[in-house]
Short mmCIF file of C-alpha atoms and ligand atoms in Angstrom, two decimals:
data_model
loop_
_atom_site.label_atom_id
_atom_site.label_comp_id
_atom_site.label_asym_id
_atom_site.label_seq_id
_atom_site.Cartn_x
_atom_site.Cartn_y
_atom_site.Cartn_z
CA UNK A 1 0.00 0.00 0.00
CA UNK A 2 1.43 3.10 -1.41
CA UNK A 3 1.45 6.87 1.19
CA UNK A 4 -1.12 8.91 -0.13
CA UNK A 5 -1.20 11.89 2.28
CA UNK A 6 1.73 11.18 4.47
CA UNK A 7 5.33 11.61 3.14
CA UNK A 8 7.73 9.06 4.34
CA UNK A 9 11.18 8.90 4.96
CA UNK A 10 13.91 6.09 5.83
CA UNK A 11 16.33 7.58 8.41
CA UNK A 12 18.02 4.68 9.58
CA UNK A 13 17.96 1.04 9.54
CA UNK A 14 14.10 0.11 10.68
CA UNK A 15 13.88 3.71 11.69
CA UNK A 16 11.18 5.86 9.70
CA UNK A 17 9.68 9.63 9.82
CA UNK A 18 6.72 10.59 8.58
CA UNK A 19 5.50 13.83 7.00
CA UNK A 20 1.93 15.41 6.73
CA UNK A 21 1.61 17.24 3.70
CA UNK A 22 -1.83 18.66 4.96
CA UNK A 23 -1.26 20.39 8.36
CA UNK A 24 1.43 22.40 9.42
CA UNK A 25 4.32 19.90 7.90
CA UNK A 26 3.61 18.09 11.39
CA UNK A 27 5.88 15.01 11.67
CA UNK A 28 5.63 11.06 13.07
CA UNK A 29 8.13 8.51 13.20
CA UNK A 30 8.76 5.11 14.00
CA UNK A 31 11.33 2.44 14.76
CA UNK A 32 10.30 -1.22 13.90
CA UNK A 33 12.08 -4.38 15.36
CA UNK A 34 11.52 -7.98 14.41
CA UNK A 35 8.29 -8.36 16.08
CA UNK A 36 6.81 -5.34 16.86
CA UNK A 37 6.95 -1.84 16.62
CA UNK A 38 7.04 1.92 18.54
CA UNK A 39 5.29 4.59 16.74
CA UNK A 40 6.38 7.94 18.21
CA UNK A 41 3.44 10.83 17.30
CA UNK A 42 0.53 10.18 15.37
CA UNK A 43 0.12 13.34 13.04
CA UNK A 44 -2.96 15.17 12.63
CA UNK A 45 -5.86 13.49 10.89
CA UNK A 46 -7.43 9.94 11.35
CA UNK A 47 -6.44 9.02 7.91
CA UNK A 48 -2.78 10.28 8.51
CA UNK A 49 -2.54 8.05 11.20
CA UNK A 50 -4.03 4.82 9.53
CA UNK A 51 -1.78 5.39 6.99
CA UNK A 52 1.04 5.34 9.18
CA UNK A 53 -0.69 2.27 10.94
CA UNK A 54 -1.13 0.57 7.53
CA UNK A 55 2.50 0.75 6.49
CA UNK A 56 3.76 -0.82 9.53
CA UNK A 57 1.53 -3.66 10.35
CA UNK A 58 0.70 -4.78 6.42
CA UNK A 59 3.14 -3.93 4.72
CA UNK A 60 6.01 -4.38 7.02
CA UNK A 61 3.79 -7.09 8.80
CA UNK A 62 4.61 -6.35 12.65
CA UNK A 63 2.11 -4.69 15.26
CA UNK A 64 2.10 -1.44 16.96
CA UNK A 65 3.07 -1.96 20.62
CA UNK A 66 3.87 1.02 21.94
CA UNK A 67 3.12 4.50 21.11
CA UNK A 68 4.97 7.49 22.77
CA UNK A 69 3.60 10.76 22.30
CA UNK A 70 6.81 13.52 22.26
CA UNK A 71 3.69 16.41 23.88
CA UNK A 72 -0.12 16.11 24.47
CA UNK A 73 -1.00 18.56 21.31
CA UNK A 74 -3.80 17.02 19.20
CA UNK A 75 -0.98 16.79 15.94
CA UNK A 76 1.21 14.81 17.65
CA UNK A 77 -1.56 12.74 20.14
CA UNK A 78 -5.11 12.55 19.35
CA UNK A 79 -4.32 9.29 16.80
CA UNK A 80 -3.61 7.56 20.01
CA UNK A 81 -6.91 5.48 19.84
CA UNK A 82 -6.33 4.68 16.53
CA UNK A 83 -2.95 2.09 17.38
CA UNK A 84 -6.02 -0.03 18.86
CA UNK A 85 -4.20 -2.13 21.92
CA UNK A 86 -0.60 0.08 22.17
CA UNK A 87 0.53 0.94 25.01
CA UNK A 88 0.79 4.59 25.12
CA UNK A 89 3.98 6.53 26.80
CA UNK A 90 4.71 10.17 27.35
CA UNK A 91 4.82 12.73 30.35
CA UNK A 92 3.35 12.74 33.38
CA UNK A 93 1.92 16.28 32.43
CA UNK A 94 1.06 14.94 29.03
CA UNK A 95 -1.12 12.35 30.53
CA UNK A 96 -2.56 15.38 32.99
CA UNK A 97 -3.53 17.56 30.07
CA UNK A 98 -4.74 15.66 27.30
CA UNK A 99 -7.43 14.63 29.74
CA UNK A 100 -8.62 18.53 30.44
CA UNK A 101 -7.35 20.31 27.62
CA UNK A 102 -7.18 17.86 25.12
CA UNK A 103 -10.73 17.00 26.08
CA UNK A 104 -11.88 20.13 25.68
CA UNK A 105 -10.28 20.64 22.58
CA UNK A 106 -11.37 17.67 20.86
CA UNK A 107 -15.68 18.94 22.08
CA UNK A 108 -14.72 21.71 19.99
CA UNK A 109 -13.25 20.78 17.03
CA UNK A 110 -16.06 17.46 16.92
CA UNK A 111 -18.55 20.29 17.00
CA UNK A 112 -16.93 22.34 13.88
CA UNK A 113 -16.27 19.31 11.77
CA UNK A 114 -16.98 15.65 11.59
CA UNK A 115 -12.66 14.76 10.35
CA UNK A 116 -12.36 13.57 14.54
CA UNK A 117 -16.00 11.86 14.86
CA UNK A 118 -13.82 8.30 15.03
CA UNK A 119 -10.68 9.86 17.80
CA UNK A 120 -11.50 8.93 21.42
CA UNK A 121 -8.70 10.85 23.58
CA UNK A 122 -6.44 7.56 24.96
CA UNK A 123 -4.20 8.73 27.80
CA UNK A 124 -0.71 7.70 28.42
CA UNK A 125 -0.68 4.40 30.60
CA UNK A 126 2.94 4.56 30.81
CA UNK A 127 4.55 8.19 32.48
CA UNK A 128 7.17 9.91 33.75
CA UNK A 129 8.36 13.37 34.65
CA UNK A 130 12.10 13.11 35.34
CA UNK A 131 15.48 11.49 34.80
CA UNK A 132 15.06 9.19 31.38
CA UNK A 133 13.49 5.71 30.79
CA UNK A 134 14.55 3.38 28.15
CA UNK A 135 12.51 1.03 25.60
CA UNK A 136 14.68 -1.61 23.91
CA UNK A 137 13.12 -2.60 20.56
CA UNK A 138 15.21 -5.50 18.54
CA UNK A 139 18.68 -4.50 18.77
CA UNK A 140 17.94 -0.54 19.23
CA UNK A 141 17.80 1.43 22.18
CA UNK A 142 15.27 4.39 22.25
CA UNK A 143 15.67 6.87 25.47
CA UNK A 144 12.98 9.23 26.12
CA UNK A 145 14.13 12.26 28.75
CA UNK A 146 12.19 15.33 29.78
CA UNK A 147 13.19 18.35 26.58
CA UNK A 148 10.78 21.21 27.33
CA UNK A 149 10.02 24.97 26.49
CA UNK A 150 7.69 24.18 23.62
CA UNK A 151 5.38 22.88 26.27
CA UNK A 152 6.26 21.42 29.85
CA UNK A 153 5.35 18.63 28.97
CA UNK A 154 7.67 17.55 25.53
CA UNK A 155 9.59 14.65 25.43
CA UNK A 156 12.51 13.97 23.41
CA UNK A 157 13.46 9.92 22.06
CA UNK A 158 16.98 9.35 20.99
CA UNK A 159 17.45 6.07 19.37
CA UNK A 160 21.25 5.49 20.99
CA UNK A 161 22.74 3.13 18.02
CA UNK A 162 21.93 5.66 15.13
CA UNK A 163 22.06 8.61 17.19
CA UNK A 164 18.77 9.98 16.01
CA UNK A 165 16.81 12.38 17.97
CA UNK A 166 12.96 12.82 17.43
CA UNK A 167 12.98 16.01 19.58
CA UNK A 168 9.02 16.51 19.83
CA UNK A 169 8.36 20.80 19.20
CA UNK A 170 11.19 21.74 21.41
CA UNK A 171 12.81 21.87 17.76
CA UNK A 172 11.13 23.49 14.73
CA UNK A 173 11.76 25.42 11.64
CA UNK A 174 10.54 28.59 13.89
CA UNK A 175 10.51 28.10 17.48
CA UNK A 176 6.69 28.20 19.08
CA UNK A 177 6.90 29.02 23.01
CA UNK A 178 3.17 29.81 23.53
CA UNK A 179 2.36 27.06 25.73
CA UNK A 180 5.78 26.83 26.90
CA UNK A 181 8.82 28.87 28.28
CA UNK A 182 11.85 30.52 26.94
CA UNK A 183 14.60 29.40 28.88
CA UNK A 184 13.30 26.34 29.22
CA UNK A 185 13.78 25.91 25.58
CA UNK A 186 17.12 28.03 25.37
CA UNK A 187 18.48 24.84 28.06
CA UNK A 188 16.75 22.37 25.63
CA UNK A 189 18.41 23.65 22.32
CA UNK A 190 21.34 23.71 24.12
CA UNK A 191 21.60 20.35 25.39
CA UNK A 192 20.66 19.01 21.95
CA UNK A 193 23.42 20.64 20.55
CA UNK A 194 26.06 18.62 23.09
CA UNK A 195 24.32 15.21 21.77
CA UNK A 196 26.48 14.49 18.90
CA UNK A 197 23.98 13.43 16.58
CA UNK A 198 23.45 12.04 12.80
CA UNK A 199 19.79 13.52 12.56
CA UNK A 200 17.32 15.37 14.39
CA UNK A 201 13.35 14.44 13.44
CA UNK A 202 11.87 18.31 14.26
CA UNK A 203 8.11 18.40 15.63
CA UNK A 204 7.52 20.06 12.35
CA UNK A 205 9.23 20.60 8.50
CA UNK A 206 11.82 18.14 7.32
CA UNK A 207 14.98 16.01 9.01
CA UNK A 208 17.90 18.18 10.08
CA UNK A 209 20.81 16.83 8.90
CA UNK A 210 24.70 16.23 11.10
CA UNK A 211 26.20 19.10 8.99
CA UNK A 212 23.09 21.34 9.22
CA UNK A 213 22.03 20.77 12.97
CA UNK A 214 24.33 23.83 14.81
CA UNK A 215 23.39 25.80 11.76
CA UNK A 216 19.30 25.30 12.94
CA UNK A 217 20.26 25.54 16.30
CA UNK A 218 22.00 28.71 16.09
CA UNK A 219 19.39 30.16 13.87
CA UNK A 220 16.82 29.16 16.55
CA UNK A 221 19.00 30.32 19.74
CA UNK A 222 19.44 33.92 17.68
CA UNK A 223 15.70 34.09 16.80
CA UNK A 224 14.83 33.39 20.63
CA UNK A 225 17.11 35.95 21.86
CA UNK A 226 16.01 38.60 19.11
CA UNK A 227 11.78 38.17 20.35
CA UNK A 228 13.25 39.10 23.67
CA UNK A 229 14.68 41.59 23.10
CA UNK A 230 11.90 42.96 20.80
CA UNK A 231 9.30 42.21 23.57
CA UNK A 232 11.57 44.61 25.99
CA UNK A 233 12.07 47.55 23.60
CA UNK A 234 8.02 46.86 23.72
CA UNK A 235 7.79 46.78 27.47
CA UNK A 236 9.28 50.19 27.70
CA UNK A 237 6.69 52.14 25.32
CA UNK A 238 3.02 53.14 26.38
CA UNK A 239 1.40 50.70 23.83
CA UNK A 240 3.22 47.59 23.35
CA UNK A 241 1.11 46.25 21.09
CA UNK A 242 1.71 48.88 18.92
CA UNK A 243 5.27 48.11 18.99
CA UNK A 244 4.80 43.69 18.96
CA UNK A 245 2.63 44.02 15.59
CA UNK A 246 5.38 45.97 13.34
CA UNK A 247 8.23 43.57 14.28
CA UNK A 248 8.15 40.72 11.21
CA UNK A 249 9.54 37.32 11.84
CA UNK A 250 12.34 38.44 8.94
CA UNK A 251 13.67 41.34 11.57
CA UNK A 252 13.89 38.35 14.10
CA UNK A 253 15.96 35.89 11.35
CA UNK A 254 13.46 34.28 10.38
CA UNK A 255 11.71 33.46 6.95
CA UNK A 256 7.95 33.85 7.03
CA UNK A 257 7.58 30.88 4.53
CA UNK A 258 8.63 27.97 7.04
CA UNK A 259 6.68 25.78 8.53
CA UNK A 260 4.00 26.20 5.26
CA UNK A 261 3.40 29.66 5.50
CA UNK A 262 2.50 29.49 9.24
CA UNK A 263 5.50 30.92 10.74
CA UNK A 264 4.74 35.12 10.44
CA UNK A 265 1.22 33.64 12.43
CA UNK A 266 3.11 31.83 14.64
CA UNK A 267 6.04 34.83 15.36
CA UNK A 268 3.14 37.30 16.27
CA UNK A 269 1.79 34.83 19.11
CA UNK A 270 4.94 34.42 20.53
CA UNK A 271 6.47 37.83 20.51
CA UNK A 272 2.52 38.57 22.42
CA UNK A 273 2.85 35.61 24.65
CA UNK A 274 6.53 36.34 25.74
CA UNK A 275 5.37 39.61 26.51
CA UNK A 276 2.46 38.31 29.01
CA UNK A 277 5.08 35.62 30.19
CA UNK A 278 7.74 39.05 31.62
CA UNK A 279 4.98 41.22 31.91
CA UNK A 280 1.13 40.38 31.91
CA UNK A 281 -1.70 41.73 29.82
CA UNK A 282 -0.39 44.87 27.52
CA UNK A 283 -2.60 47.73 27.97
CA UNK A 284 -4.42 47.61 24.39
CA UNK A 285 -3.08 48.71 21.29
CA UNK A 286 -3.61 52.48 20.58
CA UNK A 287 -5.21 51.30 17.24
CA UNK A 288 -6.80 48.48 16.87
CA UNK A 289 -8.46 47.45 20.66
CA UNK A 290 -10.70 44.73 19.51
CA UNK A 291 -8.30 42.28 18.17
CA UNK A 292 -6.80 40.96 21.24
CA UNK A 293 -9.74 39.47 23.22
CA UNK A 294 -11.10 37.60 20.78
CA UNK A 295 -7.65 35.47 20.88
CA UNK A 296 -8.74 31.96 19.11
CA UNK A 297 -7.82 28.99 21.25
CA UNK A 298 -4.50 27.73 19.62
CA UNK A 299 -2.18 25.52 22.36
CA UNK A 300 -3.29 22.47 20.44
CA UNK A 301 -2.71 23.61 16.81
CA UNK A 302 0.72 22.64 16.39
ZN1 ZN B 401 3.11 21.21 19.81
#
């Protein structure tokens, strides 16, 4: 059975990522051993997920066993039910929030469309919050560790033999700290770049390879420190919004293009969330005072 919607990608021996071509360039992987299988993420849509499911158990012929979710955002955890019988692993906060939040986001989105009428919200069975665990599948050796400041919650898996790191949203084409924390995700980037590693599978966009990985990182670091700095000069003026909605993701290093198209969307609602992270609600903008209340619900877009 051929990928139809999901792009797919050999990284190592009996290690895949996957690649949704529909939303956000959110990614999957999985690492297979000779009788069954981890899936780590489930992308965003039912049939995303199947088809994920479909390549390993019929065409590759082994079962799902376990399924670790990297965060509990619906692109990365709501195809949970749909590995019918996996055990599911992630973070003790995971497990906490894809039964409130994740609940409540999945009423909503079931009431706008019928693409999650089939997802049933399956919480992490196995969870922990600190020091690492390890899953030995055939002759590879995945550790999953606390790697947060995309959410508190974000795990990162490195399979030890190939030295590939599926980092969860800690690590993006544009870094999103919305539902997460700054120098939480400075230390993350940080520590990734000590691992010495072949590949890094980002949350979202395509496989960063050895030679391009303290490139991304850097790029990532400087963007990080460059919103911070932006959300000060901000902080000192009488309308900060004002100020937030003029600085473009290029000014911070960034091209608005990544992460398909989303990333100028994604810059503005973290240069406004940093700024409520140092400093709490902005007065409103001198301008425009009805566009910051009605704030859609986002922490479990991407
Ligand atoms: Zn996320």
């Amino acid at each position: 059975m051929e990928g139809v919607i999901v792009q797919r990608e050999r990284v190592a021996e009996n290690v895949y990522s996957f690649q949704s071509d529909v939303y956000a360039q959110v990614t999957a992987g999985a690492v297979i051993g000779p009788s069954w299988a981890v899936v780590i993420d489930t992308l965003a849509l039912p049939e995303e997920s199947l088809e994920i499911r479909d390549f390993i158990e019929q065409e590759l012929q082994v079962p799902v066993r376990y399924v670790i979710n990297t965060h509990y955002h619906a692109d990365h955890a709501w195809g949970n039910c749909l590995f019918t019988g996996a055990t599911v692993v992630g973070h003790t906060l995971a497990r906490e929030w894809l039964d409130t939040r994740g609940r409540v986001s999945l009423e909503n989105a079931r009431r706008q469309s019928t693409t999650y009428r089939q997802i049933r919200i399956i919480l992490p069975h196995i969870t922990f919050s600190e020091g690492s665990i390890s899953l030995r599948v055939g002759k590879k050796t995945l550790s999953l560790w606390p790697l947060p400041g995309h959410s508190a919650d974000n795990l990162g898996i490195l399979v030890e033999e190939d030295r590939v790191l599926f980092a969860g949203d800690v690590f993006m084409p544009l870094p999103y700290i919305v539902d997460g924390n700054i120098d939480d995700m400075l230390a993350s980037l940080k520590k990734i770049g000590k691992m010495g590693l072949e590949n890094v599978v980002q949350g979202h966009g395509d496989i960063v390879l050895r030679g391009e990985i303290d490139g991304a990182l850097k790029e990532n670091l400087s963007y990080l420190s460059a919103i911070r700095k932006a959300v000060r000069k901000a902080a000192r003026r009488k309308y900060p919004l004002d100020i937030l909605e003029e600085i473009t993701v290029e000014e911070c290093g960034k091209s608005r293009v990544l992460i398909g198209g989303l990333a100028e969307e994604l810059h503005n609602r973290n240069l406004r969330s940093l700024y409520e992270q140092i400093y709490g609600k902005p007065p409103l903008a001198s301008t425009d005072d009805d566009d910051y209340d009605d704030e859609e619900e986002y922490e479990d877009e991407s």
